[in-house]
PDB file of C-alpha atoms in Angstrom:
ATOM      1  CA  UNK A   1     -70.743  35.933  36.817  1.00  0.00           C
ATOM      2  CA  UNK A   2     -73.623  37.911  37.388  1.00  0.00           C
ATOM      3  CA  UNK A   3     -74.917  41.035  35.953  1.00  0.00           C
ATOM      4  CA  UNK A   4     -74.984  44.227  37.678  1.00  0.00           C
ATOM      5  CA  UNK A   5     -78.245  46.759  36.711  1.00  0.00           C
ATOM      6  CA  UNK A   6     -76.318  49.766  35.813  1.00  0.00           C
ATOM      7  CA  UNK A   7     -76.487  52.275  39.053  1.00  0.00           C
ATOM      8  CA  UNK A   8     -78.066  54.875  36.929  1.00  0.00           C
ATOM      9  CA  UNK A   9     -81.525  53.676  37.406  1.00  0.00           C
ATOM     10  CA  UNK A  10     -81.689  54.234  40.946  1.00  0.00           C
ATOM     11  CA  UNK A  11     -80.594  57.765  40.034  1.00  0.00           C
ATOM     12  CA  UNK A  12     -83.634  57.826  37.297  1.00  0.00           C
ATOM     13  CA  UNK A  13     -86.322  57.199  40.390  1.00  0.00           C
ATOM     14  CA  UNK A  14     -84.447  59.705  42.991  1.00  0.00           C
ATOM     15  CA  UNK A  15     -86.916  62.496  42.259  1.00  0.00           C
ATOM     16  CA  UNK A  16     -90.085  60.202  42.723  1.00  0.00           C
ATOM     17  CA  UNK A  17     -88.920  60.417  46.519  1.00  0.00           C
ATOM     18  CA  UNK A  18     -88.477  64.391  46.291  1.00  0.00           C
ATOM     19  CA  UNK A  19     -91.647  64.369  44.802  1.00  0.00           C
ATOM     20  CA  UNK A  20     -93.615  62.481  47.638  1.00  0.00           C
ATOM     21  CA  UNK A  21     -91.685  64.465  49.776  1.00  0.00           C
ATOM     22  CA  UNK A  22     -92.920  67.924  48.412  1.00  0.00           C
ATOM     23  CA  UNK A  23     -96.866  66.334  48.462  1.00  0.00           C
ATOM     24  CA  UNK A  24     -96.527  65.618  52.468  1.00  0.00           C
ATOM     25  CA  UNK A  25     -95.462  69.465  53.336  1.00  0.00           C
ATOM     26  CA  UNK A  26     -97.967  70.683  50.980  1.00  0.00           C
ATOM     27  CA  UNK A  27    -100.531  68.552  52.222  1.00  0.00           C
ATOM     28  CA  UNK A  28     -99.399  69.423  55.641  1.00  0.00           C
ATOM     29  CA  UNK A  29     -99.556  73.998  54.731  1.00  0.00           C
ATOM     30  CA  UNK A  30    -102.850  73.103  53.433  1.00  0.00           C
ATOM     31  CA  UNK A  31    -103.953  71.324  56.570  1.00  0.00           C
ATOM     32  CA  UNK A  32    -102.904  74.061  58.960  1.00  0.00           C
ATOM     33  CA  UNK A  33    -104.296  77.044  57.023  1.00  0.00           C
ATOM     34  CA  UNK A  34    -107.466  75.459  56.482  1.00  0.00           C
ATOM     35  CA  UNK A  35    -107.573  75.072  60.677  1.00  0.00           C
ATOM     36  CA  UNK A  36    -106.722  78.838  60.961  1.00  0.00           C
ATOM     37  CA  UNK A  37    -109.653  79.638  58.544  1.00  0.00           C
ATOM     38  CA  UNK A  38    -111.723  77.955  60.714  1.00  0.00           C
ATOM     39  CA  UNK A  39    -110.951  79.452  63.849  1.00  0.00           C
ATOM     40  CA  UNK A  40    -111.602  82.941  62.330  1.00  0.00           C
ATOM     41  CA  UNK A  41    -114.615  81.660  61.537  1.00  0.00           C
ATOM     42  CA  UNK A  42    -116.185  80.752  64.793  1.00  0.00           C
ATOM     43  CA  UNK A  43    -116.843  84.722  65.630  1.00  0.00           C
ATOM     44  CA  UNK A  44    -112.955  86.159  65.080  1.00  0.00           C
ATOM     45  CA  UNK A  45    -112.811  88.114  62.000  1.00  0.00           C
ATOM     46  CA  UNK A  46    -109.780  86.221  59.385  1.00  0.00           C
ATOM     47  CA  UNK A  47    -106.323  87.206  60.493  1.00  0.00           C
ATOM     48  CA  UNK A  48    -107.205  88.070  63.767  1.00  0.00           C
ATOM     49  CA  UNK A  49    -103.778  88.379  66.237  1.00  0.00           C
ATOM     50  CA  UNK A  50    -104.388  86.680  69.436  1.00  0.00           C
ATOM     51  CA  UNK A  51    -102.328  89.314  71.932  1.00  0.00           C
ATOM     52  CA  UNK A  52    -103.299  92.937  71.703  1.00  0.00           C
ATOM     53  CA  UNK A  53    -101.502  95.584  69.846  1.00  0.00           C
ATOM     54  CA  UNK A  54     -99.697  97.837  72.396  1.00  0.00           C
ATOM     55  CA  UNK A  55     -98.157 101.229  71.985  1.00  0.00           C
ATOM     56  CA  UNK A  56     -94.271 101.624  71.502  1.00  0.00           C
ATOM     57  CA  UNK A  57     -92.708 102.236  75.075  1.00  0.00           C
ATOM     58  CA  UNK A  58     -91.291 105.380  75.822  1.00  0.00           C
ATOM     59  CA  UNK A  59     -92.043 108.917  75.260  1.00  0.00           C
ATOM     60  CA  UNK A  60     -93.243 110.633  71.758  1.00  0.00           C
ATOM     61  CA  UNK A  61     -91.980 113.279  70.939  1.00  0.00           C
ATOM     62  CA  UNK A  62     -95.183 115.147  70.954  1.00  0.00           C
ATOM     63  CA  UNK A  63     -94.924 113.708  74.698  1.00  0.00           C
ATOM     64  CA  UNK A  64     -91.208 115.490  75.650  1.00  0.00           C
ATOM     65  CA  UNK A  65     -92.635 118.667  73.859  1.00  0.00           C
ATOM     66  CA  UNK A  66     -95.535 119.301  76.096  1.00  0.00           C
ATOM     67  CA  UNK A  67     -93.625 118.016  79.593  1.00  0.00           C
ATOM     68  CA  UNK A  68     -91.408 120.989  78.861  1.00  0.00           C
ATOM     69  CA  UNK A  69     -93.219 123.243  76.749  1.00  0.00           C
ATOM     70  CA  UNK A  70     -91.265 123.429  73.510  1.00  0.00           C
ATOM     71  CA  UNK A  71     -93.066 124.354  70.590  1.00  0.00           C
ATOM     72  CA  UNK A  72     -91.174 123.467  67.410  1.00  0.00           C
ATOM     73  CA  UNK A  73     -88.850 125.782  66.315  1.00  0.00           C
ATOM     74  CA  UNK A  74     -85.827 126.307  63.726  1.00  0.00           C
ATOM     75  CA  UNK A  75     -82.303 125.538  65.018  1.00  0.00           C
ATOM     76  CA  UNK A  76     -80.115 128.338  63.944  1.00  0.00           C
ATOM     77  CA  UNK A  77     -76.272 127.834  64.244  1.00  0.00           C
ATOM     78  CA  UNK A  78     -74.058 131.151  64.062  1.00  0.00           C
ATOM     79  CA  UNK A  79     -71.239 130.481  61.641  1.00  0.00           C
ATOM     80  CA  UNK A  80     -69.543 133.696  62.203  1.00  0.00           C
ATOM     81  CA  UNK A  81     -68.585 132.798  65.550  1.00  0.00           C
ATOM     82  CA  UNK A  82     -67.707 129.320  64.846  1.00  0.00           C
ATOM     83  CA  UNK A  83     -65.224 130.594  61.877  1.00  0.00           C
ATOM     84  CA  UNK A  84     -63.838 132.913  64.953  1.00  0.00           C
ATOM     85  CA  UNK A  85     -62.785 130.399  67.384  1.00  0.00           C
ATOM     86  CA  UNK A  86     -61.452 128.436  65.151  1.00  0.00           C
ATOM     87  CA  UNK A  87     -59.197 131.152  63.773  1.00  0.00           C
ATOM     88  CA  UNK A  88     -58.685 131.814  67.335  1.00  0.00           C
ATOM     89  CA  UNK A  89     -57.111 128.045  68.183  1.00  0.00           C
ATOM     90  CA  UNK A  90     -55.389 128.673  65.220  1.00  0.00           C
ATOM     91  CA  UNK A  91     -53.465 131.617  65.863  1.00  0.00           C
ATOM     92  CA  UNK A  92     -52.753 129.992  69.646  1.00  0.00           C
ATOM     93  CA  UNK A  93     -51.351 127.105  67.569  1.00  0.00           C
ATOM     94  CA  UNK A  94     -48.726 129.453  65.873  1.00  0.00           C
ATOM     95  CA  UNK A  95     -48.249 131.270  68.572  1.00  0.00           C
ATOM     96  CA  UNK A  96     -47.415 128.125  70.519  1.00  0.00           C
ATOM     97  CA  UNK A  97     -45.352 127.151  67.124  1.00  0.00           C
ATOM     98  CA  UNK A  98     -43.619 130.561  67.270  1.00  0.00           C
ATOM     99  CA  UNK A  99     -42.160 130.593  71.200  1.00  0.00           C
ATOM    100  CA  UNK A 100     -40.951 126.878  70.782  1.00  0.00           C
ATOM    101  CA  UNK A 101     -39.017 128.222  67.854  1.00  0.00           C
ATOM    102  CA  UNK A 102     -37.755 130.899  69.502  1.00  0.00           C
ATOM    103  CA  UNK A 103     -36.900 129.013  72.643  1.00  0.00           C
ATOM    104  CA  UNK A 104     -34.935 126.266  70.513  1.00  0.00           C
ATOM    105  CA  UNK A 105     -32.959 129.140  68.704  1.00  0.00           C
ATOM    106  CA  UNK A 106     -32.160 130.603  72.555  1.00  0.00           C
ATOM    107  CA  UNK A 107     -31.009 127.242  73.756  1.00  0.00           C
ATOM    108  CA  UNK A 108     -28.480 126.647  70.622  1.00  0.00           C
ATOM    109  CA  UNK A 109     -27.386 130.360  71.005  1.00  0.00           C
ATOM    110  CA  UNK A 110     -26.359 129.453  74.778  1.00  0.00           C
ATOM    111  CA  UNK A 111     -24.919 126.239  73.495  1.00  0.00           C
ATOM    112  CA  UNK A 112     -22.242 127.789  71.159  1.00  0.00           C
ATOM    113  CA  UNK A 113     -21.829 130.714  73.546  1.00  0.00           C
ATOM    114  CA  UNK A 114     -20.671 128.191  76.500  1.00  0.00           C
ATOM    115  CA  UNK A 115     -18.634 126.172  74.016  1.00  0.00           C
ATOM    116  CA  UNK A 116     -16.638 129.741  72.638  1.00  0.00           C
ATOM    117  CA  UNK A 117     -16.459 130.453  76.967  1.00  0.00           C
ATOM    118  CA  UNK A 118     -14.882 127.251  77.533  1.00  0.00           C
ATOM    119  CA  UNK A 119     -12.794 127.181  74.100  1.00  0.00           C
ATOM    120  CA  UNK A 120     -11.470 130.536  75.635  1.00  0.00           C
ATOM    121  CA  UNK A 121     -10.692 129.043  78.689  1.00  0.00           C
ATOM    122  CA  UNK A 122      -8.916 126.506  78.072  1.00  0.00           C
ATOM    123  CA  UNK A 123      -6.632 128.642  75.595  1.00  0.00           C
ATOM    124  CA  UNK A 124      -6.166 131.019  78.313  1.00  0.00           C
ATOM    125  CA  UNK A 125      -4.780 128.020  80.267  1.00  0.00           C
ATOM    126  CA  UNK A 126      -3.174 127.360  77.829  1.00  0.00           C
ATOM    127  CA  UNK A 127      -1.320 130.496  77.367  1.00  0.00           C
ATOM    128  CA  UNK A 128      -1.452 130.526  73.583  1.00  0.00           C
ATOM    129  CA  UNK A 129      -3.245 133.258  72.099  1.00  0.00           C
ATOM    130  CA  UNK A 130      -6.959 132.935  71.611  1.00  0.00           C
ATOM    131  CA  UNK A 131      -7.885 131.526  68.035  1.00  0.00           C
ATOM    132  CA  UNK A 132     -11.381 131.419  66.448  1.00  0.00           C
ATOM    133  CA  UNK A 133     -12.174 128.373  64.580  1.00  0.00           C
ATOM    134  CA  UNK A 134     -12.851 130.194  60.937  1.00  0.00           C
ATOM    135  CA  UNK A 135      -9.061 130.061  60.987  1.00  0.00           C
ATOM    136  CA  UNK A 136      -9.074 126.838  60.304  1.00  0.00           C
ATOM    137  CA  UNK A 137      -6.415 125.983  63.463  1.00  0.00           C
ATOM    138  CA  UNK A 138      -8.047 123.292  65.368  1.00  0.00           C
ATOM    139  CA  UNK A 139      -8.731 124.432  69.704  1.00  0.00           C
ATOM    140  CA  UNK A 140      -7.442 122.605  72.396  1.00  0.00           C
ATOM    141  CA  UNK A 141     -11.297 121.211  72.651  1.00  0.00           C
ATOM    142  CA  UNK A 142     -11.114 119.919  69.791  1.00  0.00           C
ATOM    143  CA  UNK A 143      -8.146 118.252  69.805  1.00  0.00           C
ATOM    144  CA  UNK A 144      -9.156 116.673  73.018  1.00  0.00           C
ATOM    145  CA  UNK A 145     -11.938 115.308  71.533  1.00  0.00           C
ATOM    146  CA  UNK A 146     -10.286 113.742  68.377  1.00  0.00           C
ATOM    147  CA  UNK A 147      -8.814 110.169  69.291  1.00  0.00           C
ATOM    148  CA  UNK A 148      -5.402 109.879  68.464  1.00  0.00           C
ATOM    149  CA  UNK A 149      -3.680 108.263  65.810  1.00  0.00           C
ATOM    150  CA  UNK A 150      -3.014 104.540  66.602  1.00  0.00           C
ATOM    151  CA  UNK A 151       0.782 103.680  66.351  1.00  0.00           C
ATOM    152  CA  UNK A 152       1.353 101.705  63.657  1.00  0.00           C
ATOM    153  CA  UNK A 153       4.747  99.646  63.804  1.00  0.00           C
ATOM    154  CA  UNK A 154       5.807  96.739  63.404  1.00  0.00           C
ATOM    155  CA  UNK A 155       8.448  95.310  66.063  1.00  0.00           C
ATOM    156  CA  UNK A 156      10.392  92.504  64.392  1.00  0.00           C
ATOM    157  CA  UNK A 157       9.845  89.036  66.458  1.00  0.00           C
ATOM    158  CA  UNK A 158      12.279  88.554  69.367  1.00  0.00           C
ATOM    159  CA  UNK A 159      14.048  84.874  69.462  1.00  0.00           C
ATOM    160  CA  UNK A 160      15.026  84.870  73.060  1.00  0.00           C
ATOM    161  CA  UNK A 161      12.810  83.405  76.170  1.00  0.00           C
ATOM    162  CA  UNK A 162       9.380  83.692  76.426  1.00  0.00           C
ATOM    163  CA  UNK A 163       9.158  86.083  79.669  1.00  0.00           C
ATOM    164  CA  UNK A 164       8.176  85.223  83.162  1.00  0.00           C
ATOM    165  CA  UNK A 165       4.605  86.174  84.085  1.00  0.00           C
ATOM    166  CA  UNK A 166       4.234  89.334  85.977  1.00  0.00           C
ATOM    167  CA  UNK A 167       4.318  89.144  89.716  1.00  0.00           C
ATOM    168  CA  UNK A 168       1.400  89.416  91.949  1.00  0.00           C
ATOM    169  CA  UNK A 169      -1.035  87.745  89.622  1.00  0.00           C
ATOM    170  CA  UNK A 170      -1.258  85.117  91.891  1.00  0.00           C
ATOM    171  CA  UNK A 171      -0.445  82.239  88.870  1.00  0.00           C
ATOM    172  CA  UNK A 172       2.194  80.496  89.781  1.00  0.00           C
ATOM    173  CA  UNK A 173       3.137  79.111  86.354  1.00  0.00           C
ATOM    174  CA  UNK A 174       6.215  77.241  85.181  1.00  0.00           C
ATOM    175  CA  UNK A 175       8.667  78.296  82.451  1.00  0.00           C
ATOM    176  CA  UNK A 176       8.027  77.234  78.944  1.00  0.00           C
ATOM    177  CA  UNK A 177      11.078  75.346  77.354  1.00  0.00           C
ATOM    178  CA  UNK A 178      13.025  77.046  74.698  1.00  0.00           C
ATOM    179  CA  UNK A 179      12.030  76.225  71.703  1.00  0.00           C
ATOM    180  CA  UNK A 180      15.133  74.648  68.738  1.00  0.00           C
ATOM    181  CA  UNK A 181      15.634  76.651  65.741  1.00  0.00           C
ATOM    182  CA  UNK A 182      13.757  76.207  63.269  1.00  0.00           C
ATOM    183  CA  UNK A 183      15.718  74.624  59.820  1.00  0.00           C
ATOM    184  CA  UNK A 184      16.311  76.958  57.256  1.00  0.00           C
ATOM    185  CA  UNK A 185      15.190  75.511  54.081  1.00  0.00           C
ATOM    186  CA  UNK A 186      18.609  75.481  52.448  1.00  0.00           C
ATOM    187  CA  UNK A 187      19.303  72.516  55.222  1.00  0.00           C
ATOM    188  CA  UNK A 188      16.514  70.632  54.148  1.00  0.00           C
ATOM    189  CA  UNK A 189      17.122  67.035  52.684  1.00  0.00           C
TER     190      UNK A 189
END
């Protein structure tokens, strides 16, 4: 067999190529300022810009203040009248508030007042005197409006035939055979 170096030294000479590499690109900054140098040196004063500085477009506004002959001046903002129109939208809010209330506590007034109209009506039809429900007698609306109690019993299981299907179904369906007694388990073997 053969011996393998161990791969560690090629990691040992990894930064010899890093370093060559940092030498070229410093080489290479040193190159191009030394050619800038020398262009500001051929009548162009060092760090000369080749385009020409311009002004910042649009209007100053030294500019807007002549056009339309403002002179500066202090902004003053009247709090009074701002605390007033806000307390103004305020008490529109409550007011607002206020009729909905009222118009809510006019609509369930006229609610209960057709319901007693109609409970009175309908005991008038009735013929039975008028009763208020405090009395704790339930009215005929009431009673209309409570289902009634399902009937509970329990018919014991007929043994005869099954029955014939109701006419004018429009199935035509044969009779099921009697069925034989079932053994009572005293017969059993």
């Amino acid at each position: 067999m053969v011996a393998v170096p161990p791969p560690r030294s090629a990691a040992r000479r990894d930064w010899i190529y890093w370093l060559v590499l940092g030498l070229c690109f410093g080489i290479g900054h040193g190159i191009a300022e030394r050619l800038i140098r020398a262009q500001g040196e051929g009548g162009a004063p060092a760090g000369y810009q080749n385009f020409g500085v311009q002004a910042f477009p649009g209007e100053t506004l030294e500019a807007l203040r002549r056009s339309h002959g403002g002179a500066p001046r202090d902004v003053w903002v009247d709090f009074e009248s701002l605390e007033q129109e806000k307390r103004n939208q305020q008490d529109q809010a409550d007011a607002e508030k206020q009729r909905v209330e009222l118009e809510d506590r006019q609509r369930a007034e006229n609610r209960q007042a057709q319901q007693e109209a109609e409970r009175a009506r309908l005991d008038s039809l009735d013929g039975a005197p008028p009763s208020s429900p405090a009395a704790g007698g339930s009215t005929p609306l009431e009673s209309l409006s409570q289902p009634a109690a399902p009937n509970l019993e329990v018919t014991a299981p007929s043994t005869g035939t099954i029955p014939e299907p109701a006419t004018g179904t429009g199935l035509n369906l044969p009779a099921l055979p009697e069925a034989p007694p079932a053994p009572s388990p005293a017969t059993r073997p």
